[in-house]
Coordinates of C-alpha atoms in Angstrom, one line a residue:
I299 CA 136.0 108.0 74.4
G300 CA 138.6 107.3 75.5
Q301 CA 137.8 103.4 76.5
Y302 CA 136.6 103.4 72.4
V303 CA 139.4 105.1 71.3
S304 CA 143.6 104.5 71.1
F305 CA 145.9 105.8 68.9
N306 CA 148.5 105.2 67.6
T307 CA 151.2 107.5 69.9
D308 CA 150.5 110.3 73.0
T309 CA 152.5 112.7 71.9
I310 CA 153.6 114.0 68.4
S311 CA 156.6 116.8 68.0
I312 CA 155.7 119.3 64.4
A313 CA 158.4 121.7 62.8
P314 CA 156.5 125.3 61.9
G315 CA 154.6 125.2 59.0
K316 CA 154.7 121.1 59.0
S317 CA 151.8 118.4 59.5
F318 CA 151.8 115.2 61.3
P319 CA 149.5 112.4 59.8
L320 CA 147.0 111.3 63.7
T321 CA 146.3 107.9 63.2
F322 CA 143.6 106.4 65.8
T323 CA 141.4 103.4 66.0
V324 CA 137.5 103.0 67.3
R325 CA 136.6 99.8 68.6
A326 CA 133.1 99.7 68.2
P327 CA 131.2 99.3 71.4
E328 CA 127.5 98.5 71.6
P329 CA 125.0 99.4 69.0
G330 CA 124.2 103.3 69.0
V331 CA 125.8 107.1 70.4
Y332 CA 128.9 108.0 72.0
A333 CA 130.2 111.7 71.8
G334 CA 133.3 112.6 73.1
K335 CA 136.6 115.0 73.0
I336 CA 140.2 114.6 71.7
I337 CA 141.8 116.9 73.5
F338 CA 145.7 118.8 72.3
T339 CA 147.2 120.0 74.7
Y340 CA 151.1 121.9 74.4
Q341 CA 152.6 124.8 77.0
G342 CA 149.0 125.4 78.6
I343 CA 147.0 125.6 74.7
T344 CA 144.2 123.2 75.1
K345 CA 142.9 122.8 71.5
E346 CA 139.5 120.0 71.9
V347 CA 138.0 118.3 69.1
L348 CA 134.5 116.6 69.2
V349 CA 133.6 113.4 68.2
L350 CA 130.6 111.4 67.3
V351 CA 130.5 107.3 66.9
N352 CA 127.7 106.4 65.6
V353 CA 127.5 102.0 66.0
V354 CA 124.8 99.2 64.2
S355 CA 124.5 96.5 63.7
E356 CA 125.3 94.7 60.8
G357 CA 122.7 94.1 57.7
V358 CA 120.7 96.7 59.0
L359 CA 116.6 96.7 57.9
F360 CA 116.5 100.9 57.9
D361 CA 118.6 104.4 57.2
V362 CA 117.7 106.5 59.8
T363 CA 118.8 110.2 59.7
V364 CA 118.2 112.5 61.7
T365 CA 119.1 116.5 60.9
V366 CA 118.8 119.5 62.8
P367 CA 118.3 122.7 60.3
D368 CA 121.3 125.4 59.9
L369 CA 119.7 127.6 61.8
Y370 CA 119.0 126.2 64.8
R371 CA 122.6 124.2 65.3
V372 CA 123.6 126.8 67.9
L373 CA 120.4 128.1 70.2
R374 CA 119.8 130.0 73.8
P375 CA 119.5 128.6 76.4
G376 CA 116.0 127.2 77.0
Q377 CA 115.1 127.3 73.5
R378 CA 113.4 124.8 71.5
L379 CA 115.3 122.3 69.3
P380 CA 113.7 121.7 65.9
T381 CA 114.2 117.7 64.0
L382 CA 114.1 116.0 61.3
I383 CA 113.7 112.4 61.2
E384 CA 114.4 110.3 57.6
L385 CA 113.7 106.6 58.2
T386 CA 114.3 104.5 55.3
E387 CA 113.7 100.7 54.7
V388 CA 116.6 98.9 53.3
G389 CA 116.1 96.3 50.1
A390 CA 111.9 95.0 50.6
E391 CA 109.2 96.6 52.0
T392 CA 108.2 94.2 54.7
G393 CA 106.3 96.9 57.5
V394 CA 107.4 96.2 61.0
D395 CA 107.7 97.4 64.3
V396 CA 110.3 99.8 65.6
T397 CA 111.5 101.9 69.1
M398 CA 112.9 105.8 68.2
D399 CA 115.5 106.1 71.4
Y400 CA 116.1 109.8 71.3
V401 CA 118.9 110.9 73.6
I402 CA 120.4 114.4 74.2
K403 CA 124.1 113.7 75.1
D404 CA 127.3 116.2 76.0
F405 CA 131.2 115.6 75.1
E406 CA 131.6 114.5 79.4
G407 CA 130.4 110.8 78.8
N408 CA 126.8 113.2 80.4
T409 CA 123.1 112.0 79.7
H410 CA 120.6 115.0 79.6
Y411 CA 117.4 113.5 78.3
T412 CA 116.0 110.6 77.6
E413 CA 112.8 109.7 75.0
S414 CA 111.4 106.2 73.8
E415 CA 108.1 105.6 71.3
T416 CA 107.2 103.2 69.1
F417 CA 105.9 103.0 65.9
Y418 CA 105.1 100.7 62.9
V419 CA 107.2 101.5 59.2
L420 CA 106.3 100.8 55.7
G421 CA 109.1 101.3 53.4
T422 CA 110.0 105.5 54.4
K423 CA 108.5 107.4 57.0
S424 CA 109.6 110.7 58.2
F425 CA 108.5 113.5 60.4
S426 CA 109.8 116.4 62.4
K427 CA 110.3 116.5 66.2
A428 CA 111.5 119.7 69.2
F429 CA 113.4 118.7 72.1
S430 CA 113.7 120.3 74.9
T431 CA 116.8 122.1 76.3
A432 CA 115.6 123.3 79.8
G433 CA 118.3 122.9 82.2
L434 CA 121.7 122.6 79.4
E435 CA 124.1 124.9 80.2
Q436 CA 126.2 126.8 77.8
G437 CA 128.2 124.5 75.3
D438 CA 128.0 121.5 72.4
Y439 CA 125.6 118.7 72.4
V440 CA 125.0 115.7 71.4
L441 CA 121.2 114.8 69.9
G442 CA 120.9 110.7 69.0
V443 CA 118.2 108.4 67.4
E444 CA 119.0 105.1 68.4
L445 CA 116.4 102.7 65.9
K446 CA 115.6 99.0 67.7
Y447 CA 114.3 97.0 65.5
S448 CA 113.7 92.6 65.5
G449 CA 117.2 91.7 64.6
G450 CA 118.8 94.9 63.8
F451 CA 119.7 98.3 65.3
A452 CA 120.4 102.0 63.4
T453 CA 121.7 105.4 64.7
S454 CA 122.4 108.6 63.8
S455 CA 123.7 112.3 65.6
A456 CA 123.0 115.4 65.5
H457 CA 125.1 117.9 66.9
F458 CA 124.1 121.6 68.3
K459 CA 125.3 124.4 70.7
I460 CA 124.1 126.1 73.3
S461 CA 125.1 130.1 74.1
E462 CA 124.3 133.0 75.5
S463 CA 125.3 134.6 72.5
A464 CA 123.2 133.3 69.7
I465 CA 120.6 134.7 67.8
S466 CA 117.0 133.6 68.3
P467 CA 115.3 132.5 64.7
K468 CA 112.5 135.0 65.5
T469 CA 115.2 137.4 65.2
W470 CA 116.4 136.6 61.9
I471 CA 112.8 136.2 61.0
A472 CA 112.5 140.0 61.9
F473 CA 115.7 140.7 60.5
G474 CA 114.5 139.0 57.0
A475 CA 111.3 140.5 57.3
L476 CA 112.6 144.3 57.7
L477 CA 114.8 143.9 55.2
V478 CA 112.1 142.6 52.5
A479 CA 110.7 146.0 53.9
V480 CA 113.2 148.3 53.2
L481 CA 113.7 147.1 49.9
A482 CA 109.9 147.3 49.3
I483 CA 110.1 150.8 49.6
M484 CA 113.1 151.3 47.7
I485 CA 111.7 149.5 44.6
S486 CA 108.4 152.2 45.2
V487 CA 110.4 154.7 45.5
I488 CA 112.4 153.8 42.7
F489 CA 109.9 153.7 39.7
Y490 CA 107.5 157.0 41.5
K491 CA 110.5 158.6 41.1
R492 CA 110.5 157.3 37.5
R493 CA 107.6 157.8 36.8
K494 CA 107.6 161.3 37.9
T495 CA 110.2 161.7 35.4
Q496 CA 108.9 160.7 32.1
Q497 CA 105.5 162.0 33.1
E498 CA 108.0 166.0 32.4
V499 CA 109.3 164.8 29.7
F500 CA 106.5 164.4 28.5
K501 CA 105.1 167.5 29.8
K502 CA 107.7 169.3 27.5
I503 CA 107.4 167.7 24.5
G504 CA 103.4 168.1 24.6
G505 CA 104.7 171.7 25.1
K506 CA 107.0 172.5 22.6
R507 CA 104.8 171.1 20.1
K508 CA 102.0 173.3 20.8
I509 CA 104.3 175.9 20.2

């Protein structure tokens, strides 16, 4: 990302308990999705800040967004990545053929997946799409969508992570089902005990009246 991002300084000094504003400038390259890192080092300690740059054309005709559900932001190796993609035509609805490019990149500048499709859009369009993560090692990645149409270009991106320690959505669903079952049993037991207590009270009251 260094060829697009420049800082006002490459060395900073910060006193304990203080903060320091770090100013940087982004020189937008060609339209597209760009991923990289800002790396801080101090006496052998390294910290990284992930950076995403989405470059669009001027006077865009479409607004595009890609959303990864929170449950799927961390995936196990090989698990599919579900997404929701939304396109909104800005201004008058004219209808146009568009080309959508999909790309998965890491934050080291490598591209791991590309796909392209063309379709017609009038007004708005939303659809779900799942992507394969086969072959991706553990680490941080970005899914980028690049929408091309006559006279313009729009982009959007979403960050996700591959981790061996991630809990799969099926496991979460199983946990949820188990929790619902346990709650249902507890409620049933409570109602049963209350009903039994009421019956015993009624019996006692009825017995006294007979006497």
